[in-house]
Amino acid sequence: MNRLSKIIGGVFVLFGFSWWGLAVYPYLSFASLKENVDPNTKEVAPPDLPGAAQQGYRVYAANGCVSCHSQFVRDKSEGADIDREWGKRRTVARDYMKDGQVFLGVSRFGPDLTNIGLRQKDAQWFYRYLYDPRLFNPDTTMPAYRWLFQDQAIAGQPAQNALKLEGADAPRPGHEIVPTAEAEALVAYLLSLKRDYALPEAPAPQE
Amino acid sequence: MSVPNQTAGLQLNRVAAGNGSVLRGPILLFFVSGLFWLLIAAALWLFSAFQATDPSSPLVFPDVAWLTYGRVYPVAMDLLVYGWASMIGIGAAIWILDSMAKSPFSGGYLPLLAGIIWNLGLLFGVWGVLGGGSTGKEWLEFPVYAAFPIWLAEIIMAVWAFALFLGRRSKGGYISQAFLLTAFIAFAWAYGSANGFLLFCKIGGMAEPAIHWWYFGCLISLWLTPLGVGIVYHFVPLMIGRPLYSAKLATISFWGIVGFGGWTGIAQILGAPLPAWNQTASVVANVLLVVPVLAFATNLHLTMKGSFDLIKPNLALRFLVTGGMVFGLASIWNAITTFRSVNRILEFTWAITARTDLFLIGFVSLVCFGAIYYVLPRLVGRSWKYTRLIQWHFWFSIIALGTLVFDLTIAGVIQGFGLMDPKVPFAAVIDLTKPFLLGYELAGIFIGVAALLGVGSFLTVFVNPAWAPDSEEAPEPVINEEVSLA
């Protein structure tokens, strides 16, 4: 009995220690983070997420994009992330303070997406990419997400965000392919992924 | 602090929880469910391997949301961990705890209830993730309505385990009891607090990945590890009829795993903006974890010394001992790949996937099958008949493990060096790994075959010859060379 309570007590103490150190401590230390306000320009960093992106991260989560894409840029000393132009500087804790969910990811089967909104600024590009990544690289392993789009008859004017598709992908005559609400939210989220503001704790490394 | 040796348990096990015990039903329920989920997991895994490596294959359905890689692969992994490994581990734990406690309390309805709730949780989880409700957090994809039942079932199991232990007739406690009880406490705490913080309180910002990956360390090192180690520590001495070699080594392995295990997870995301000391502590923990794991493997080796001949004929023993030894290797590999200098290259690559797979398939799954092959005959009162099938199962498991881990590790090393060189375009890095990804598909097929062989052997129990618990001969799956040569 005595031995049991010693074991249980030991387990609680040792386990609780790791819980405190790796879960509670980061929580407490990140809870005090404040946004950075530039004294001259009064610019707030990181900026608030646009409303549409707030929905989009759920689509990103639900579809396991994180199984193949990471979202953090390591320091120059840690890897070639910056040289690959996935970011001008490493990401720091404040970059994520306003994110509804942080998708660090442990797999780079696809490229890092921390700054995808800087590399591609056009929603149409994203729609076409998600609809058929093979338009851009015939050998790619990025899955197509055709179900995020719908085929509809053109009523009067073609829809503004209809996909510009040619060849095998082109819709039937009189029809058009348009993004669903989910696709729109997802792309709004992807477009919002840009960490191009300056934070004093993460200066861009000198060339 | 000493954890007494296993010897005293030797005799009890012959009959405990055998025919007629109320615990027979629950243990069978956990075993059957675990094997069922294993089949689903293996099928989905194979499916996802094809999808990830060959997007033009007819197995890719870009029009069907719930069949896309990002939903299928997480479900496969979750089922492997929460369906297969956890349920078999719990089933074996019920057997072990009951047979060691010799308690008048059996509370058979509690494990039964837990088994049903656990299965419901998994069902909701599969439904939820495939249906688009995934949380998007690796190993925690199950939405609240699935995670909660699983957690509840685990609490029930923990309560049962402690009630049984406190009411035990046998004196003292044994090392495998310590491991199993620890597993039940740790998982309840870790799974509960991770899901509570992340899904219920919706903690955002960098605290979220901190909690998330802390949890992953606990899942591996304080849930699956103690289950597996407890099972090996219990069954191996029983099968060879000898006590564990060293109680001291056992004690070291226990306190080492409990002490370092919780710190291991953050090493999965080194370089992320977490407090530097967190990352250092996690690397150190992964390296130090080698000590208790090797203490365990050495203890196993020394216990087996002189009895190694037995692993040839005795297949249950073969699964357990191989699993234990693989665990030793896996922990060394884990430490090597955690060093910052190696990790910066291999991080984010297939090699890290392979590292987890080595643990899940090489250690946990082999041990789970070893436990099934030992417990099942005693549970249903039958001896194994089709031992050849089990032998095939063993070799297919090894081939599957080897193909998977070897192949993905090489792919990962290539991918890692490729990504380190910014002059190599990203798409070219993927192209370099493609030949190995074909090997991944092959490994997926082997895993499927191994799973089928395992389930097939399990099902043969119905045609196996009856075995009376008091008969001299043990019902282990033992290969009789004389017969097989004829």
XYZ file of C-alpha atoms in Angstrom:
693
model
C 0.000 0.000 0.000
C 2.746 2.311 1.032
C 4.701 1.389 -2.034
C 1.693 2.016 -4.207
C 1.170 5.501 -2.892
C 4.853 6.195 -3.436
C 4.601 5.063 -7.031
C 1.441 6.997 -7.707
C 2.847 10.041 -5.995
C 6.030 9.778 -8.028
C 4.139 9.418 -11.257
C 2.039 12.450 -10.478
C 5.018 14.578 -9.570
C 7.152 13.586 -12.547
C 4.309 13.739 -14.992
C 2.985 16.976 -13.575
C 6.426 18.452 -13.928
C 6.445 17.857 -17.693
C 2.892 19.126 -17.920
C 3.866 22.303 -16.179
C 7.027 22.758 -18.198
C 5.794 22.014 -21.694
C 2.123 22.921 -21.513
C 1.392 25.342 -18.707
C 4.614 27.358 -18.820
C 4.352 28.155 -22.551
C 0.710 29.007 -22.072
C 1.469 31.463 -19.306
C 4.426 32.977 -21.069
C 2.590 33.423 -24.374
C -0.548 34.751 -22.719
C 1.246 38.016 -21.982
C 2.211 38.663 -25.614
C 1.045 42.024 -26.944
C 0.807 43.194 -30.497
C 3.562 45.436 -31.711
C 2.622 49.017 -32.561
C 5.126 50.840 -34.671
C 5.860 54.173 -32.930
C 6.083 56.067 -36.214
C 3.535 54.528 -38.529
C 1.168 53.296 -35.808
C 0.983 50.092 -37.775
C -0.160 47.094 -35.768
C 1.754 43.837 -36.112
C 0.654 41.155 -36.553
C -2.423 42.542 -38.321
C -5.889 41.288 -37.493
C -7.117 38.432 -39.616
C -9.693 39.393 -42.227
C -13.124 37.965 -41.467
C -13.219 35.522 -44.352
C -9.924 33.980 -43.286
C -11.444 33.247 -39.889
C -13.647 30.653 -41.540
C -10.986 29.441 -43.906
C -8.675 28.013 -41.306
C -11.367 25.515 -40.435
C -11.412 24.253 -44.003
C -7.637 23.991 -43.847
C -7.926 21.991 -40.616
C -10.754 19.751 -41.745
C -8.938 18.689 -44.888
C -5.635 17.830 -43.353
C -3.545 20.256 -45.371
C -1.253 20.106 -42.355
C -0.399 16.478 -43.195
C 1.755 17.799 -46.033
C 2.363 21.490 -45.379
C 4.170 23.170 -42.524
C 3.730 26.762 -41.441
C 6.868 27.891 -39.749
C 10.096 29.320 -40.977
C 13.135 28.232 -39.042
C 16.108 30.403 -38.330
C 18.888 30.469 -40.927
C 21.039 28.396 -38.603
C 18.399 25.670 -38.478
C 17.780 25.008 -42.128
C 17.376 26.410 -45.609
C 13.846 27.731 -45.063
C 14.881 31.343 -45.583
C 17.145 30.534 -48.516
C 14.231 28.749 -50.127
C 12.384 32.036 -49.828
C 9.678 30.607 -47.656
C 10.120 33.703 -45.533
C 12.443 36.654 -45.112
C 12.853 35.983 -41.423
C 12.118 33.231 -38.968
C 8.644 33.145 -37.475
C 8.281 34.040 -33.823
C 5.580 33.438 -31.243
C 3.946 36.803 -31.855
C 3.338 35.921 -35.499
C 0.779 33.402 -34.351
C -0.832 35.275 -31.487
C -3.985 36.111 -33.436
C -4.343 32.809 -35.250
C -7.415 30.794 -34.415
C -5.335 27.695 -34.905
C -1.629 27.254 -35.433
C -0.704 24.780 -38.136
C 2.982 24.280 -37.520
C 3.002 20.876 -39.149
C 5.692 18.225 -38.972
C 5.771 17.287 -42.620
C 7.030 19.105 -45.682
C 5.767 16.816 -48.308
C 4.574 20.070 -49.844
C 6.209 23.518 -49.523
C 5.928 25.598 -46.386
C 2.885 27.877 -46.534
C 3.805 30.465 -43.875
C 4.009 33.165 -46.532
C 2.029 31.715 -49.400
C -0.062 34.889 -49.450
C 3.075 36.791 -50.431
C 4.101 34.382 -53.154
C 0.681 34.246 -54.765
C -1.634 37.204 -54.450
C -4.376 36.282 -56.858
C -7.425 34.325 -55.692
C -7.899 32.996 -59.202
C -4.455 31.374 -59.035
C -5.430 29.557 -55.854
C -8.721 28.394 -57.300
C -7.056 26.952 -60.339
C -4.295 25.447 -58.226
C -6.717 23.702 -55.910
C -8.933 22.623 -58.766
C -6.100 21.027 -60.709
C -2.507 21.351 -59.453
C -1.361 19.461 -62.536
C -1.950 22.581 -64.583
C 1.152 23.953 -62.917
C 3.265 20.832 -62.560
C 2.117 17.666 -64.319
C 4.070 15.431 -61.909
C 2.946 17.057 -58.718
C 1.814 15.056 -55.728
C -0.384 17.854 -54.454
C -3.919 16.423 -54.478
C -6.636 18.058 -56.547
C -9.581 19.413 -54.598
C -12.241 19.417 -57.249
C -14.991 18.907 -54.730
C -14.355 22.407 -53.449
C -15.887 23.682 -56.685
C -19.178 23.329 -58.408
C -20.292 23.133 -61.960
C -23.216 25.416 -62.696
C -25.092 26.628 -65.737
C -24.154 30.157 -66.651
C -27.111 32.373 -65.861
C -26.749 35.562 -67.817
C -23.335 36.960 -66.991
C -20.554 34.457 -66.142
C -19.756 34.560 -62.444
C -16.953 36.872 -61.495
C -14.905 34.216 -59.759
C -15.515 31.466 -62.318
C -12.371 29.465 -62.970
C -10.429 30.154 -66.120
C -9.902 26.640 -67.357
C -8.863 25.284 -70.691
C -8.398 21.964 -72.427
C -9.473 18.859 -70.560
C -10.493 20.845 -67.520
C -12.754 23.237 -69.416
C -16.410 23.129 -68.344
C -19.188 22.045 -70.675
C -20.448 24.778 -72.983
C -22.878 27.031 -71.192
C -21.486 25.937 -67.847
C -18.893 27.327 -65.535
C -16.895 26.095 -62.569
C -17.172 28.278 -59.508
C -15.685 27.941 -56.030
C -17.986 26.890 -53.205
C -18.221 28.948 -50.041
C -15.686 26.609 -48.461
C -13.198 27.199 -51.264
C -13.660 30.941 -50.963
C -13.016 30.826 -47.244
C -9.979 28.582 -47.694
C -8.467 30.849 -50.312
C -9.138 33.926 -48.191
C -7.234 32.185 -45.438
C -4.340 31.252 -47.725
C -4.185 34.813 -49.029
C -3.950 36.057 -45.454
C -0.832 33.981 -44.804
C 1.846 36.617 -44.964
C 4.281 37.592 -42.302
C 5.801 40.561 -44.073
C 5.557 43.012 -41.181
C 8.547 43.692 -38.990
C 8.843 42.530 -35.414
C 11.777 43.731 -33.334
C 12.519 40.223 -32.011
C 12.850 38.800 -35.512
C 14.941 41.023 -37.746
C 15.441 39.746 -41.274
C 18.934 38.251 -41.537
C 21.460 40.312 -43.451
C 22.517 38.982 -46.820
C 12.153 2.250 -3.999
C 12.023 -1.233 -5.262
C 9.623 -2.931 -7.516
C 9.478 -6.584 -6.605
C 10.133 -9.238 -9.069
C 7.650 -10.998 -11.191
C 8.283 -14.505 -9.911
C 5.394 -14.668 -7.535
C 3.052 -14.013 -10.385
C 4.215 -17.099 -12.169
C 1.696 -19.548 -10.890
C -1.350 -17.366 -10.753
C -1.583 -16.842 -14.403
C -2.412 -20.283 -15.467
C -6.064 -20.005 -14.666
C -6.889 -16.429 -13.921
C -9.429 -14.789 -16.199
C -9.723 -18.073 -18.003
C -12.941 -19.820 -18.778
C -15.820 -18.616 -16.738
C -14.363 -15.358 -15.540
C -16.588 -12.336 -16.019
C -13.629 -10.588 -17.537
C -13.532 -12.927 -20.468
C -16.152 -10.973 -22.335
C -14.544 -7.564 -21.937
C -11.092 -8.838 -22.880
C -12.488 -10.487 -25.981
C -14.390 -7.338 -26.809
C -11.201 -5.280 -26.644
C -9.275 -7.817 -28.712
C -11.892 -8.189 -31.399
C -12.395 -4.432 -31.618
C -8.675 -3.793 -31.778
C -8.234 -6.241 -34.627
C -11.216 -4.811 -36.432
C -9.779 -1.307 -36.230
C -6.408 -2.621 -37.311
C -7.929 -3.929 -40.513
C -9.611 -0.618 -41.235
C -6.452 1.283 -40.378
C -4.306 -0.894 -42.636
C -6.750 -0.546 -45.514
C -6.915 3.226 -45.166
C -3.169 3.459 -44.776
C -2.593 1.540 -47.987
C -5.155 3.684 -49.721
C -3.478 6.875 -48.516
C -0.034 5.615 -49.534
C -1.244 5.255 -53.102
C -2.853 8.653 -53.000
C 0.201 10.414 -51.666
C 2.626 8.891 -54.097
C 0.660 8.571 -57.294
C -2.011 11.231 -57.668
C -3.006 10.010 -61.115
C -3.862 6.534 -59.854
C -7.478 5.427 -60.022
C -7.477 5.413 -56.228
C -7.563 9.199 -56.132
C -10.980 10.789 -55.986
C -10.650 14.554 -56.256
C -14.424 14.883 -56.382
C -15.126 13.029 -53.167
C -14.221 15.051 -50.118
C -14.117 12.226 -47.614
C -11.750 10.135 -49.712
C -8.984 12.737 -49.932
C -5.564 12.131 -48.442
C -5.807 14.793 -45.764
C -8.774 13.008 -44.222
C -7.928 9.377 -44.891
C -4.351 9.345 -43.649
C -5.112 10.919 -40.254
C -7.940 8.448 -39.729
C -5.588 5.566 -40.511
C -3.050 6.803 -37.980
C -5.631 7.558 -35.313
C -7.140 4.122 -35.702
C -3.722 2.550 -35.464
C -3.092 4.295 -32.174
C -6.498 4.646 -30.507
C -8.178 1.709 -32.172
C -5.595 -0.995 -32.575
C -2.722 -0.379 -30.159
C -4.749 1.123 -27.334
C -7.552 -1.420 -27.368
C -5.278 -4.438 -27.509
C -3.102 -2.867 -24.851
C -6.095 -2.369 -22.603
C -7.355 -5.889 -23.270
C -4.000 -7.326 -22.270
C -3.832 -4.974 -19.298
C -7.186 -6.249 -18.041
C -5.873 -9.767 -18.210
C -2.607 -8.943 -16.484
C -4.037 -6.755 -13.738
C -6.750 -9.258 -12.978
C -4.469 -12.241 -12.893
C -1.983 -10.496 -10.642
C -4.462 -8.981 -8.242
C -6.418 -12.151 -7.582
C -9.027 -9.808 -6.271
C -12.552 -10.845 -5.409
C -13.636 -7.643 -7.098
C -13.803 -8.089 -10.810
C -16.172 -5.319 -11.825
C -16.595 -6.971 -15.170
C -19.244 -4.557 -16.248
C -16.858 -1.623 -16.007
C -14.388 -2.844 -18.669
C -17.331 -3.958 -20.766
C -18.877 -0.534 -20.536
C -15.521 1.075 -21.290
C -15.048 -1.132 -24.327
C -18.406 -0.176 -25.746
C -17.933 3.532 -25.117
C -14.419 3.440 -26.531
C -15.685 1.842 -29.724
C -18.416 4.424 -30.017
C -15.816 7.152 -29.640
C -13.760 5.662 -32.450
C -16.805 5.339 -34.621
C -17.716 8.978 -34.075
C -14.107 9.883 -34.700
C -13.889 8.116 -38.040
C -17.212 9.545 -39.034
C -16.247 12.998 -37.879
C -12.838 13.200 -39.519
C -13.900 11.676 -42.822
C -16.974 13.868 -42.781
C -14.935 17.050 -42.475
C -14.873 17.602 -38.713
C -11.170 17.015 -38.200
C -9.488 19.350 -35.759
C -6.411 19.445 -37.974
C -4.070 18.560 -35.097
C -1.970 15.499 -35.754
C -2.914 12.556 -33.490
C -5.700 14.654 -32.005
C -7.877 14.890 -35.104
C -10.929 13.456 -33.407
C -13.540 16.126 -32.731
C -14.795 16.690 -29.189
C -17.760 14.373 -29.554
C -15.368 11.514 -30.337
C -12.530 12.425 -28.010
C -14.823 12.748 -25.031
C -16.192 9.175 -25.114
C -12.679 7.814 -25.525
C -11.509 9.822 -22.575
C -14.509 8.745 -20.528
C -13.882 5.096 -21.354
C -10.285 5.474 -20.326
C -11.309 7.018 -16.997
C -13.605 4.067 -16.404
C -10.723 1.733 -17.116
C -8.437 3.649 -14.784
C -11.007 3.513 -11.976
C -11.470 -0.183 -12.565
C -7.730 -0.818 -12.575
C -7.189 0.981 -9.299
C -10.191 -0.573 -7.607
C -8.891 -3.969 -8.598
C -5.399 -3.200 -7.454
C -6.472 -1.786 -4.094
C -8.653 -4.802 -3.419
C -5.986 -7.296 -4.399
C -5.345 -10.445 -2.429
C -1.765 -10.926 -3.513
C 0.803 -9.015 -1.544
C 2.992 -6.293 -2.935
C 3.035 -5.082 -6.463
C 4.836 -6.019 -9.609
C 6.676 -4.055 -12.169
C 4.148 -4.694 -14.903
C 1.371 -3.494 -12.613
C 3.313 -0.313 -11.991
C 3.677 0.279 -15.733
C 0.070 -0.459 -16.552
C -1.356 1.653 -13.759
C 0.946 4.476 -14.783
C -0.292 4.209 -18.342
C -3.878 4.560 -17.177
C -3.135 7.635 -15.076
C -0.963 9.306 -17.684
C -3.300 8.827 -20.597
C -6.318 10.062 -18.689
C -4.408 13.175 -17.720
C -2.710 13.810 -21.037
C -5.647 13.102 -23.322
C -8.024 14.935 -21.033
C -5.946 18.044 -20.639
C -4.850 18.202 -24.281
C -8.401 17.942 -25.562
C -9.682 20.158 -22.776
C -7.234 22.964 -23.489
C -7.282 22.699 -27.250
C -10.827 21.752 -28.170
C -12.780 22.950 -25.195
C -10.960 26.085 -24.076
C -9.729 26.649 -27.648
C -6.391 27.987 -26.541
C -4.777 29.717 -29.511
C -1.386 31.131 -30.367
C 1.840 29.249 -29.814
C 0.560 27.707 -26.585
C -1.537 25.475 -28.783
C 1.275 23.594 -30.534
C 3.131 23.458 -27.220
C 0.267 21.580 -25.585
C -0.394 19.591 -28.722
C 3.146 18.236 -29.017
C 3.577 17.794 -25.299
C 0.590 15.503 -25.645
C 2.187 13.565 -28.479
C 5.170 12.790 -26.260
C 2.828 11.524 -23.560
C 0.849 9.450 -26.032
C 3.981 7.658 -27.193
C 6.064 7.530 -24.044
C 3.536 7.417 -21.243
C 0.657 5.544 -22.799
C 1.799 3.181 -25.544
C 5.245 2.633 -24.055
C 4.174 1.605 -20.559
C 1.427 -0.575 -22.013
C 3.939 -2.360 -24.233
C 6.667 -2.589 -21.623
C 4.199 -3.788 -18.987
C 3.012 -6.515 -21.333
C 6.540 -7.687 -22.143
C 7.651 -7.594 -18.509
C 4.682 -9.708 -17.568
C 4.438 -12.331 -20.259
C 8.045 -13.081 -21.096
C 9.021 -14.384 -17.638
C 5.821 -16.399 -17.557
C 6.462 -18.030 -20.868
C 10.012 -19.046 -20.179
C 9.235 -19.935 -16.581
C 11.920 -17.713 -15.127
C 11.773 -14.462 -13.171
C 12.954 -11.186 -14.597
C 16.704 -10.989 -14.459
C 16.996 -7.781 -12.524
C 14.568 -5.879 -10.364
C 17.004 -2.982 -10.348
C 17.012 -2.614 -14.108
C 13.233 -2.846 -14.045
C 13.099 -0.040 -11.516
C 15.427 2.096 -13.600
C 13.322 1.522 -16.685
C 10.197 2.472 -14.786
C 11.364 5.721 -13.246
C 13.299 6.679 -16.331
C 10.333 6.318 -18.626
C 8.028 8.092 -16.202
C 10.562 10.835 -15.604
C 11.591 11.603 -19.180
C 8.552 10.459 -21.151
C 6.443 13.567 -20.689
C 9.232 15.803 -21.975
C 9.819 14.086 -25.299
C 7.110 15.539 -27.525
C 8.377 19.048 -28.275
C 11.347 17.560 -30.127
C 8.934 16.929 -32.999
C 8.822 20.659 -33.756
C 12.347 21.836 -33.016
C 13.033 25.264 -34.394
C 9.477 26.436 -33.772
C 9.156 29.598 -31.719
C 8.833 27.918 -28.345
C 10.913 28.811 -25.295
C 14.477 27.693 -25.973
C 14.713 25.782 -22.734
C 11.601 23.794 -23.675
C 13.308 22.627 -26.837
C 16.575 21.841 -25.135
C 14.790 19.982 -22.358
C 12.927 17.933 -24.913
C 16.059 16.995 -26.833
C 17.772 16.030 -23.586
C 14.753 13.965 -22.536
C 14.744 12.060 -25.818
C 18.427 11.290 -25.414
C 18.139 10.339 -21.759
C 15.156 8.145 -22.521
C 17.600 5.754 -24.123
C 18.823 4.811 -20.643
C 15.575 3.375 -19.265
C 14.655 1.827 -22.589
C 17.994 0.101 -22.832
C 17.639 -0.935 -19.201
C 14.402 -2.580 -20.271
C 15.894 -4.195 -23.374
C 18.954 -5.378 -21.457
C 16.772 -6.809 -18.744
C 14.768 -8.597 -21.375
C 17.922 -9.902 -22.982
C 19.404 -11.135 -19.718
C 16.117 -12.724 -18.733
C 15.992 -14.513 -22.050
C 19.631 -15.513 -21.941
C 19.817 -19.255 -22.161
C 16.216 -19.407 -23.325
C 16.643 -17.766 -26.678
C 16.098 -21.152 -28.282
C 12.498 -20.824 -27.230
C 11.732 -17.971 -29.563
C 12.112 -20.305 -32.481
C 9.250 -22.606 -31.636
C 7.239 -20.343 -29.322
C 5.685 -17.752 -31.591
C 3.971 -15.651 -28.944
C 7.326 -15.256 -27.243
C 8.934 -14.455 -30.558
C 6.562 -11.531 -31.127
C 7.134 -10.170 -27.646
C 10.898 -10.469 -27.589
C 11.326 -9.074 -31.088
C 9.058 -6.175 -30.204
C 11.047 -5.449 -27.052
C 14.347 -5.531 -28.905
C 13.048 -3.296 -31.689
C 12.034 -0.847 -28.990
C 15.642 -0.655 -27.825
C 16.837 0.094 -31.353
C 14.009 2.525 -31.957
C 14.926 4.559 -28.915
C 18.550 4.831 -30.001
C 17.454 5.920 -33.468
C 15.059 8.343 -31.884
C 17.866 9.917 -29.867
C 20.179 10.182 -32.880
C 17.565 11.848 -35.028
C 16.673 14.282 -32.260
C 20.134 15.848 -32.035
C 19.866 19.321 -33.460
C 22.545 18.699 -36.091
C 20.681 15.673 -37.466
C 17.220 16.955 -36.802
C 17.645 20.127 -38.835
C 18.137 17.913 -41.881
C 15.563 15.239 -41.199
C 12.874 17.428 -39.667
C 9.676 17.486 -41.776
C 10.792 14.504 -43.856
C 9.614 10.952 -44.344
C 12.388 9.842 -42.028
C 10.516 11.303 -39.069
C 7.357 9.530 -40.182
C 9.401 6.342 -40.346
C 10.685 6.928 -36.832
C 7.156 6.972 -35.459
C 6.193 4.003 -37.621
C 9.131 2.014 -36.279
C 7.764 2.512 -32.801
C 4.137 1.840 -33.692
C 4.657 -1.136 -35.973
C 7.934 -2.504 -34.700
C 7.396 -2.272 -30.988
C 3.760 -1.712 -30.128
C 2.104 -3.829 -32.792
C 4.417 -6.804 -32.376
C 3.918 -6.735 -28.634
C 0.163 -6.476 -29.072
C 0.132 -9.563 -31.247
C 2.387 -11.377 -28.793
C -0.124 -10.631 -26.053
C -3.021 -11.832 -28.184
C -1.262 -15.081 -28.998
C -0.590 -15.707 -25.347
C -3.894 -14.642 -23.854
C -6.378 -15.839 -26.425
C -5.971 -19.607 -25.897
C -6.371 -19.172 -22.159
C -9.356 -16.953 -22.698
C -11.287 -19.330 -24.892
C -9.756 -22.572 -23.691
C -8.198 -23.639 -26.952
C -4.693 -24.305 -28.182
C -3.317 -23.001 -31.424
C -3.543 -25.308 -34.340
C -2.494 -23.358 -37.407
C 0.866 -22.255 -36.107
C 2.247 -22.016 -39.627
C -0.159 -19.185 -40.250
C 1.184 -17.405 -37.219
C 4.695 -17.981 -38.428
C 3.760 -16.407 -41.759
C 2.208 -13.591 -39.870
C 5.412 -13.006 -37.990
C 7.588 -12.929 -41.081
C 5.207 -10.730 -42.973
C 5.164 -8.290 -40.074
C 8.942 -8.143 -40.119
C 9.083 -7.692 -43.881
C 6.428 -4.993 -43.719
C 8.266 -3.216 -40.927
C 11.588 -3.446 -42.728
C 10.258 -2.248 -46.062
C 8.361 0.596 -44.498
C 11.025 1.939 -42.206
C 14.031 1.349 -44.451
C 12.353 2.806 -47.463
C 10.907 5.878 -45.797
C 14.118 6.580 -43.946
C 16.129 6.636 -47.166
C 13.455 8.744 -48.829
C 13.611 11.055 -45.824
C 17.376 11.397 -45.903
C 17.269 12.292 -49.590
C 14.404 14.679 -49.007
C 16.219 16.210 -46.049
C 19.456 16.891 -47.883
C 17.479 18.086 -50.881
C 15.538 20.592 -48.812
C 18.754 21.825 -47.187
C 20.044 22.867 -50.593
C 18.062 25.869 -51.806
C 19.412 25.419 -55.316
C 17.371 22.249 -55.758
C 13.808 23.292 -56.606
C 11.114 21.893 -54.348
C 9.459 19.827 -57.056
C 12.839 18.269 -57.868
C 13.195 17.141 -54.245
C 9.849 15.388 -54.482
C 10.906 13.774 -57.746
C 14.072 12.434 -56.116
C 12.040 10.673 -53.454
C 9.515 9.222 -55.869
C 11.197 5.833 -56.428
C 11.094 5.283 -52.675
C 7.511 6.257 -52.482
C 6.805 3.239 -54.656
C 8.451 1.224 -51.892
C 6.032 2.922 -49.528
C 3.130 1.553 -51.528
C 4.706 -1.884 -51.358
C 5.129 -1.542 -47.607
C 1.470 -0.606 -47.386
C 0.568 -3.837 -49.137
C 2.777 -5.858 -46.788
C 1.216 -4.200 -43.782
C -2.189 -5.077 -45.140
C -1.164 -8.690 -45.660
C 0.374 -8.900 -42.204
C -2.794 -7.490 -40.668
C -4.906 -9.992 -42.595
C -2.689 -12.866 -41.488
C -2.936 -11.701 -37.893
C -6.694 -11.447 -38.018
C -6.846 -14.763 -39.856
C -4.845 -16.491 -37.143
C -7.078 -14.931 -34.554
C -10.154 -16.314 -36.279
C -8.729 -19.840 -36.411
C -9.351 -19.949 -32.701
C -12.783 -21.320 -33.453
C -11.411 -24.436 -35.082
C -8.521 -24.870 -32.698
C -8.416 -27.902 -30.424
C -9.764 -27.497 -26.918
C -7.322 -26.957 -24.122
C -7.997 -27.671 -20.473
C -6.320 -25.144 -18.193
C -5.046 -27.830 -15.861
C -3.387 -29.853 -18.557
C 0.377 -29.734 -18.525
C 0.950 -28.484 -22.000
C 0.892 -24.748 -22.531
C -1.367 -23.559 -25.325
C 1.187 -21.233 -26.870
C 1.467 -21.201 -30.628
C 4.445 -23.523 -30.743
C 5.902 -24.762 -33.967
C 6.511 -28.443 -33.862
C 9.318 -28.957 -36.316
C 8.765 -32.683 -36.586
C 5.228 -32.274 -37.663
C 5.893 -29.434 -40.016
C 8.611 -31.241 -41.905
C 6.398 -34.171 -42.658
